[in-house]
Coordinates of C-alpha atoms and ligand atoms in Angstrom, one line a residue:
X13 CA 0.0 0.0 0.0
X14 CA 0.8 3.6 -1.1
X15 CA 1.0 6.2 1.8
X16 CA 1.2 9.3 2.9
X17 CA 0.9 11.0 6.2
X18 CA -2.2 12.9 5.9
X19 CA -0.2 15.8 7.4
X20 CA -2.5 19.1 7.8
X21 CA -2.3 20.8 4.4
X22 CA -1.0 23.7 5.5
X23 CA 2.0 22.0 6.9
X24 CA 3.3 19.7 3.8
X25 CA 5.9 21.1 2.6
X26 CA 7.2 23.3 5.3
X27 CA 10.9 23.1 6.3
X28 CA 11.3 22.7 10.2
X29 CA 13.2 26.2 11.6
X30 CA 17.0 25.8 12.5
X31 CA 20.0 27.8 12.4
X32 CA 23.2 25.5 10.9
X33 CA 25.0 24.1 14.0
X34 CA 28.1 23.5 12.3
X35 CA 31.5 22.6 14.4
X36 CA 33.6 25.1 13.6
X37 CA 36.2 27.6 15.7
X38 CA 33.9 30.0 16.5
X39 CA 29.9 29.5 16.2
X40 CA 28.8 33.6 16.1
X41 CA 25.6 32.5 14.7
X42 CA 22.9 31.7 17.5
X43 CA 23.5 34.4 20.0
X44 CA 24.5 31.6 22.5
X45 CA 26.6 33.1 25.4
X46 CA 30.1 31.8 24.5
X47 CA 31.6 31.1 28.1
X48 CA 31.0 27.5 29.5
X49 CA 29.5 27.6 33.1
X50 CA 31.7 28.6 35.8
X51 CA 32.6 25.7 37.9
X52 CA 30.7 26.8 41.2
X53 CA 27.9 26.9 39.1
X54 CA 28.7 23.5 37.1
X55 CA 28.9 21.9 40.8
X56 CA 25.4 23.5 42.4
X57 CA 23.5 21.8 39.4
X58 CA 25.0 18.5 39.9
X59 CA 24.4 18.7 43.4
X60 CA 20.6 20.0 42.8
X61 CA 20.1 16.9 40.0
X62 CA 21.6 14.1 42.5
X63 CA 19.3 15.4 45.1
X64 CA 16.0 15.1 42.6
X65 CA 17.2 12.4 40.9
X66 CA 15.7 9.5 43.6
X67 CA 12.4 11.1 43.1
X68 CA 12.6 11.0 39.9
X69 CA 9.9 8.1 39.7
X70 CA 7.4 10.7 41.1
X71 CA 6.2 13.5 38.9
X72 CA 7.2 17.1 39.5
X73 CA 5.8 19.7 41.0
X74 CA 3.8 20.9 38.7
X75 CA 3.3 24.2 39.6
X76 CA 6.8 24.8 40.1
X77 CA 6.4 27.4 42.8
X78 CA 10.0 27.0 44.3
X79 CA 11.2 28.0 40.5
X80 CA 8.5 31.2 40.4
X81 CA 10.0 32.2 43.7
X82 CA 13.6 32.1 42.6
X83 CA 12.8 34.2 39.5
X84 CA 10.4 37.0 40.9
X85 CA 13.3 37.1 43.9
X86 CA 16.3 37.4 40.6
X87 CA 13.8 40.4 38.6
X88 CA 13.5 42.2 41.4
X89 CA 17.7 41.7 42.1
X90 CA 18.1 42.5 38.3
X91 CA 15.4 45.1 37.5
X92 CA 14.4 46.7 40.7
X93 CA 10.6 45.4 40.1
X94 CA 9.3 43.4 42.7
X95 CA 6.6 40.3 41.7
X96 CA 4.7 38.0 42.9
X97 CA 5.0 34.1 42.2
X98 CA 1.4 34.2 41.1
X99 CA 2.7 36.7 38.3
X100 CA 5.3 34.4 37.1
X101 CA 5.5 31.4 34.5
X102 CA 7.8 29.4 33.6
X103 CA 8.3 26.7 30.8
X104 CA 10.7 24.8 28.5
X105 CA 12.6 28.4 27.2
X106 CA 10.7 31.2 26.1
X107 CA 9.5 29.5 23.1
X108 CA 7.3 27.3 25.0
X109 CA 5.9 30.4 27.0
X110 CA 5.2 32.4 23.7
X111 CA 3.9 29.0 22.8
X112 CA 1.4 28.9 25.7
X113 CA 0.6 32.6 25.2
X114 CA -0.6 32.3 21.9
X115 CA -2.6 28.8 22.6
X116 CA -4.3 31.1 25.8
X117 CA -4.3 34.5 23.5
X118 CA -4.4 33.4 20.2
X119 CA -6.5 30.5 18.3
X120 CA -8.6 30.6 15.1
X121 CA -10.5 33.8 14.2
X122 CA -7.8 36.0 15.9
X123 CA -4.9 38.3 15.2
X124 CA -1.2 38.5 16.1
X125 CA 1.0 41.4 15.6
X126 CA 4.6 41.9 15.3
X127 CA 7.2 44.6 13.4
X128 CA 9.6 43.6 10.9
X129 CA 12.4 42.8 10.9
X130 CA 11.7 40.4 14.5
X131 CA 11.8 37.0 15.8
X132 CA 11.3 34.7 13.2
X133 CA 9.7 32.2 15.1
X134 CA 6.4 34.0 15.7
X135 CA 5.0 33.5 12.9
X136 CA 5.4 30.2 13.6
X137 CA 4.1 30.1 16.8
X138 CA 0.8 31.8 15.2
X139 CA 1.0 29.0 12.2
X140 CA 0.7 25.8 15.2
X141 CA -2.5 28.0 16.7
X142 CA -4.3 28.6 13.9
X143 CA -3.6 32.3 14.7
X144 CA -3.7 35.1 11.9
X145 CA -0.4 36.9 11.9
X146 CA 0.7 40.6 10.7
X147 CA 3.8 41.9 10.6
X148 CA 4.6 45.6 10.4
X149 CA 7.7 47.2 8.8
X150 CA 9.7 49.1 11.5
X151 CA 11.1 52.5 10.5
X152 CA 14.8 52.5 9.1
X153 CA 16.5 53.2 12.3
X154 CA 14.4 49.9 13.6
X155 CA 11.8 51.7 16.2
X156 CA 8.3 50.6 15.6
X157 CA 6.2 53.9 13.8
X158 CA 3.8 54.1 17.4
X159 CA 1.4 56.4 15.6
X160 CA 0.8 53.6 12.9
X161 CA 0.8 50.5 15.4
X162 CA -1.6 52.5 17.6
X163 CA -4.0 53.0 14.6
X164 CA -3.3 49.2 13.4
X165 CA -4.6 48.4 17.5
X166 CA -7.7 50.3 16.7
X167 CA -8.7 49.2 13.4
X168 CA -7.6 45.5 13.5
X169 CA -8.0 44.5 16.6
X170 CA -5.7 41.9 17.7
X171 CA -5.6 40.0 20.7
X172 CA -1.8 39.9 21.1
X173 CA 0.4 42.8 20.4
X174 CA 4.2 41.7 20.1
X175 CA 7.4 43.5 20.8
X176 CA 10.5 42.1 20.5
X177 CA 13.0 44.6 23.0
X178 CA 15.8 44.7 22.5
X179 CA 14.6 43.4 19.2
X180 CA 15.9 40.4 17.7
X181 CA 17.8 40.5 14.5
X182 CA 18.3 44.4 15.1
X183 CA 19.6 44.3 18.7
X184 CA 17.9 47.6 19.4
X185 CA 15.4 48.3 22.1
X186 CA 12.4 50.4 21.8
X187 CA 11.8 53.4 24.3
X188 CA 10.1 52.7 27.2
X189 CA 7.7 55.6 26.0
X190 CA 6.7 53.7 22.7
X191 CA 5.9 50.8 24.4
X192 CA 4.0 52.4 27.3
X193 CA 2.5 54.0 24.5
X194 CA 1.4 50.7 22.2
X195 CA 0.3 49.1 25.1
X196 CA -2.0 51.8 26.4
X197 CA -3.6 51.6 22.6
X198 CA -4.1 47.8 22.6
X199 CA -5.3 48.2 26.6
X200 CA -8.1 50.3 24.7
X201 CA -8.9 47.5 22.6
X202 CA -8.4 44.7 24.6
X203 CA -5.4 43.1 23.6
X204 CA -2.6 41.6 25.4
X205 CA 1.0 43.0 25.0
X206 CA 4.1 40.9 24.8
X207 CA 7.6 42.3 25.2
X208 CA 10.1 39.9 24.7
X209 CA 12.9 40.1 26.7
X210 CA 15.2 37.5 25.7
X211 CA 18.4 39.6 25.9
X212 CA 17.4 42.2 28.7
X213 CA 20.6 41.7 30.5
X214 CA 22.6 42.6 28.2
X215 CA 20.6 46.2 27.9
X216 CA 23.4 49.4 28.4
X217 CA 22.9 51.5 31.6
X218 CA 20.0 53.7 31.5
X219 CA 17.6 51.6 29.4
X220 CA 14.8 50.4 31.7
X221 CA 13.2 46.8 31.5
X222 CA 9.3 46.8 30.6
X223 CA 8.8 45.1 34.1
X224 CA 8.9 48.6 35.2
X225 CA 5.3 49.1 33.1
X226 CA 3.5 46.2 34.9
X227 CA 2.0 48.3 37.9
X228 CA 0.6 50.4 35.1
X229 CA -0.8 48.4 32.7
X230 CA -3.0 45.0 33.2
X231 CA -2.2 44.0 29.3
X232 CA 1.4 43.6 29.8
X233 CA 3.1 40.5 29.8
X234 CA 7.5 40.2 29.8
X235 CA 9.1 37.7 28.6
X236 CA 12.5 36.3 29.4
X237 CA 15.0 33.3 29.0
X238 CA 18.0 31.5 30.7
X239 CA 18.9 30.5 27.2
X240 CA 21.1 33.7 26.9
X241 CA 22.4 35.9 29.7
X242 CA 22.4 33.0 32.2
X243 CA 24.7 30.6 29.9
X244 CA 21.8 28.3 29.6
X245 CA 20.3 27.7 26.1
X246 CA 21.0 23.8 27.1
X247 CA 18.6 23.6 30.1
X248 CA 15.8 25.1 28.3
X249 CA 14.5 27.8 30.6
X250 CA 12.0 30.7 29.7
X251 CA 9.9 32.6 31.6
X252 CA 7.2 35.6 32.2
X253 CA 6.2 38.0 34.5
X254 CA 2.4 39.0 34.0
X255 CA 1.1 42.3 35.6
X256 CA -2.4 40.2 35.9
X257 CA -2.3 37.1 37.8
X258 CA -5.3 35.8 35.3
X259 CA -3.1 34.9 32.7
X260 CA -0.8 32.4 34.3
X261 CA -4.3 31.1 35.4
X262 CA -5.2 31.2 31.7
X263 CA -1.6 29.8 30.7
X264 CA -1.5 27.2 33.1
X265 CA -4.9 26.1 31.3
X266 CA -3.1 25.0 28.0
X267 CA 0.4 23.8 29.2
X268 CA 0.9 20.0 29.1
X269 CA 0.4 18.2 32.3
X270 CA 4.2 18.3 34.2
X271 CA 5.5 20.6 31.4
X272 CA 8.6 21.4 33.3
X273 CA 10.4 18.5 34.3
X274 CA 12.4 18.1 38.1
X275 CA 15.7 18.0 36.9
X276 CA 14.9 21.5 34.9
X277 CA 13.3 23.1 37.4
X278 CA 16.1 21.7 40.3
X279 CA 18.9 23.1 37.5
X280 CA 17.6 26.2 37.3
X281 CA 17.3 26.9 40.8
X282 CA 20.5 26.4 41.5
X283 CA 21.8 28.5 37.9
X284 CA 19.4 31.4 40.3
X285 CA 21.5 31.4 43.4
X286 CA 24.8 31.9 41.5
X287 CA 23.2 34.8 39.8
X288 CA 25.8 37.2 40.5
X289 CA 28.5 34.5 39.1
X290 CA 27.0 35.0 35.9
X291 CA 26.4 37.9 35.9
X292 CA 29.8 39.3 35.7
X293 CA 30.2 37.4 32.3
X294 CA 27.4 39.4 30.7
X295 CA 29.0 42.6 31.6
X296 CA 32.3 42.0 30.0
X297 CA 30.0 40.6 26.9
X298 CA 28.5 43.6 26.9
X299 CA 32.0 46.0 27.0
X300 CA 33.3 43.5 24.4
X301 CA 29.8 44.2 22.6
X302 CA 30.6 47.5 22.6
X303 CA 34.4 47.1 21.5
X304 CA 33.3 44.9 18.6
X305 CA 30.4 47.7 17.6
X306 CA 32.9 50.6 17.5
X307 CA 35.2 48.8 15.4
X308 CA 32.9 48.1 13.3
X309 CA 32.1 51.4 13.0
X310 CA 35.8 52.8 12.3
X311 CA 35.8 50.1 9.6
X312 CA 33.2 52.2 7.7
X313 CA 30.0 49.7 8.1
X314 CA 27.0 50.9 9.2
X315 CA 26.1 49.1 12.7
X316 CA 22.7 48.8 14.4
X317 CA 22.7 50.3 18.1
X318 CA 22.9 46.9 20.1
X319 CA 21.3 46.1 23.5
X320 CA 22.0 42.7 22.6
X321 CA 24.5 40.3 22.6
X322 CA 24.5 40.2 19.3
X323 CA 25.5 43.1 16.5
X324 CA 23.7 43.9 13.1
X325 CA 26.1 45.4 10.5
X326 CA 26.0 45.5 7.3
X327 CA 25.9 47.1 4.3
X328 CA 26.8 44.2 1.9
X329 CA 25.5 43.8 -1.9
X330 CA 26.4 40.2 -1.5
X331 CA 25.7 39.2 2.3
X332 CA 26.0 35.4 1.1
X333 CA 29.3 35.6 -0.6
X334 CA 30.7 37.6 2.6
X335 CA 29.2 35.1 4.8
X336 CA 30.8 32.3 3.4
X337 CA 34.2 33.6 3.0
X338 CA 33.9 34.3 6.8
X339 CA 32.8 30.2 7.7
X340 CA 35.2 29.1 5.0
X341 CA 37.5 30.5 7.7
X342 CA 36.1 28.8 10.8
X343 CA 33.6 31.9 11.3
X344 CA 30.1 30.9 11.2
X345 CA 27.4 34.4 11.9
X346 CA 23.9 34.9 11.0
X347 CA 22.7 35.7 7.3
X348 CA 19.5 37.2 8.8
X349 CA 17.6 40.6 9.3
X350 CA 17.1 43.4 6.4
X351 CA 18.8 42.8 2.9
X352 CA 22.4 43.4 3.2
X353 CA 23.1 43.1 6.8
X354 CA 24.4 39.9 8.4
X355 CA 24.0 39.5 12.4
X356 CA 27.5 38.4 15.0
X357 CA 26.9 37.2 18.2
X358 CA 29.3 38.1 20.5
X359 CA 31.6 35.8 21.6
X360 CA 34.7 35.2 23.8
X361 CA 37.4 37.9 23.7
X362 CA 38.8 35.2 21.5
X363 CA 36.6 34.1 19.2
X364 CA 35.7 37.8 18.7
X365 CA 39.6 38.2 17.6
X366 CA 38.6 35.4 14.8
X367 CA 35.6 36.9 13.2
X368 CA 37.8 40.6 13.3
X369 CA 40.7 38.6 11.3
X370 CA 38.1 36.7 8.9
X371 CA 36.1 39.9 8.3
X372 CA 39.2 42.0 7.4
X373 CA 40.7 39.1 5.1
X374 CA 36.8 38.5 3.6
X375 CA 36.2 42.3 3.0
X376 CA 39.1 42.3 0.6
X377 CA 38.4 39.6 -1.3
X378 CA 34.5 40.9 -2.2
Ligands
LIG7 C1 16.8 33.5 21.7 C2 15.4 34.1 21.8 C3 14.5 33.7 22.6 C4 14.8 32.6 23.6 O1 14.4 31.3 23.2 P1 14.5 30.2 24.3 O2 13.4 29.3 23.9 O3 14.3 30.8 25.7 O4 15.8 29.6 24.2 C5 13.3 34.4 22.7 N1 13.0 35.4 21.9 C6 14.0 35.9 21.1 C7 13.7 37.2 20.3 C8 15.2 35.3 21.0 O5 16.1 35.8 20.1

């Protein structure tokens, strides 16, 4: 017999999303942070996993209060915002919280926004839900045009209203103003906000975190991740911090019974108590950030303002050709974001060394 998977039609065909993960010197591409965990970090874990792992033939808590606790107590270290657990989710990165936002938020007959260039999982996320997505075309310095998202709010009217801060491919983050702004528009008519914060750490001083907004408006909902700041893109740890404890309720609706598994949630705890560890890595990713961004500049290429720990930089008539000179020579980035731009993560003082050399030696060969 003849068959075929009677796959949904609107998913035949579709290639699955991933970036190349190619073993080469330096792997610039995925905005992973570069350092391996420090060793008093490395030892908490495995002391936290040997300590679950007898009880392993239970299932976990599922509510995974210890873990809310642990991250309200870190946002309030890191951001000055104080939470409560009831305000907090957590699930298998920030992909599966987006995930569970858009099954609680989204669903057939609704809307999505977002503004281009962002995330390119979203519409992805809105594909699996049956969600109706829209994505908007930021300005050219990469803020979102507030006057048109506000009218898109009121005339479209969707039920989730997504900002990506600081943005990914761009690395920029919007003003606090803008998205006070957008989300007192989609408050108006109805919608929830989402500000991803996937790279909030790595923000320079004197750009606030949206948490700061959650006192002020019951729409907003912040988003963050282990997977980059904390070293931790292995355990799989995402979270969000909801002004209104109604949509955990609402999230916790949709999630899979014992999403979060022991040995995550026991991991991640003890990743939480060495905070400050970690820490000190991001700040000498961002001044390396910052090194890497004004050498780009003195080389003549235009450079995106990065809160990230990534950089956008560009202007290239052949990205691809430039691109693969650069992994020919161990160097493996991002061909991503608007034509002509390619996207570095920032890596060890090192590796960072590599991709100055490879760019140098590709830009005279193109
Ligand atoms: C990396 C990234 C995430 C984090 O994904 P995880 O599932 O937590 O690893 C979320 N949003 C954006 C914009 C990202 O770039």
């Amino acid at each position: 017999m003849d068959f075929t998977p009677p796959v949904r039609a609107d998913l035949v065909g579709v290639a699955s999303y991933g970036a190349p993960q190619l073993d080469v010197a330096a792997r610039l591409n995925v905005n992973e942070n570069p350092f391996p965990l420090p060793d008093a970090v490395v030892h908490a874990m495995s002391e936290a996993v040997a300590a679950v792992a007898p009880g392993l033939n239970r299932y976990p808590d599922r509510e995974a209060v210890a873990l809310r606790q642990a991250l309200a107590d870190y946002l309030d270290q890191e951001s000055g915002v104080r939470v409560g657990v009831d305000q907090v989710w957590a699930a298998n990165g920030s992909n599966e919280v987006m995930h569970h936002l858009f099954l609680a938020f989204g669903g057939p007959g609704r809307l999505a926004v977002s503004f281009d260039p962002t995330y390119s999982m979203y519409p992805e996320y809105a594909r699996d839900t049956f969600t109706e997505y829209a994505s908007f075309a930021r300005r050219p310095d990469h803020t979102v045009d507030v006057a048109q998202a506000r009218s898109v709010i009121a005339e479209r009217r969707p039920s989730l209203v997504l900002l990506t801060s600081p943005n990914n491919p761009t690395g920029t983050s919007l003003p606090i103003v803008h998205v006070r702004s957008i989300a007192e528009a989609a408050l108006e008519s109805g919608a929830m906000v989402i500000v991803d914060e996937a790279y909030a750490e790595f923000r320079r001083a004197g750009v606030p975190s949206a948490l700061e907004l959650l006192g002020e408006l019951p729409n907003l909902v912040v988003t963050r991740t282990m997977s980059k700041a904390f070293a931790m893109a292995g355990a799989r740890l995402g979270y969000a911090a909801a002004a209104d404890p109604r949509v955990v309720e609402a999230l916790r609706v949709v999630r899979l019974p014992y999403h979060l598994s022991a040995v995550t949630q026991a991991v991640a705890i003890a990743a939480l108590a060495h905070a400050g560890v970690l820490q000190a890595q991001v700040a000498l990713l961002r001044s390396e950030r910052d090194a890497l961004a004004e050498w780009l500049r003195q080389k003549g290429f235009s450079v995106a303002p990065s809160d990230a720990n990534f950089i956008l930089f560009g202007q290239f008539d052949d990205r691809h050709a430039l691109w693969q000179h650069l992994l020919d020579d161990g160097v493996l980035i991002r061909e991503t974001g608007p034509a002509g731009w390619l996207r570095v993560s920032v890596g060890t003082p090192a590796e960072n060394a590599m991709f100055r050399d490879a760019l140098a030696k590709a830009m005279a060969r193109v």
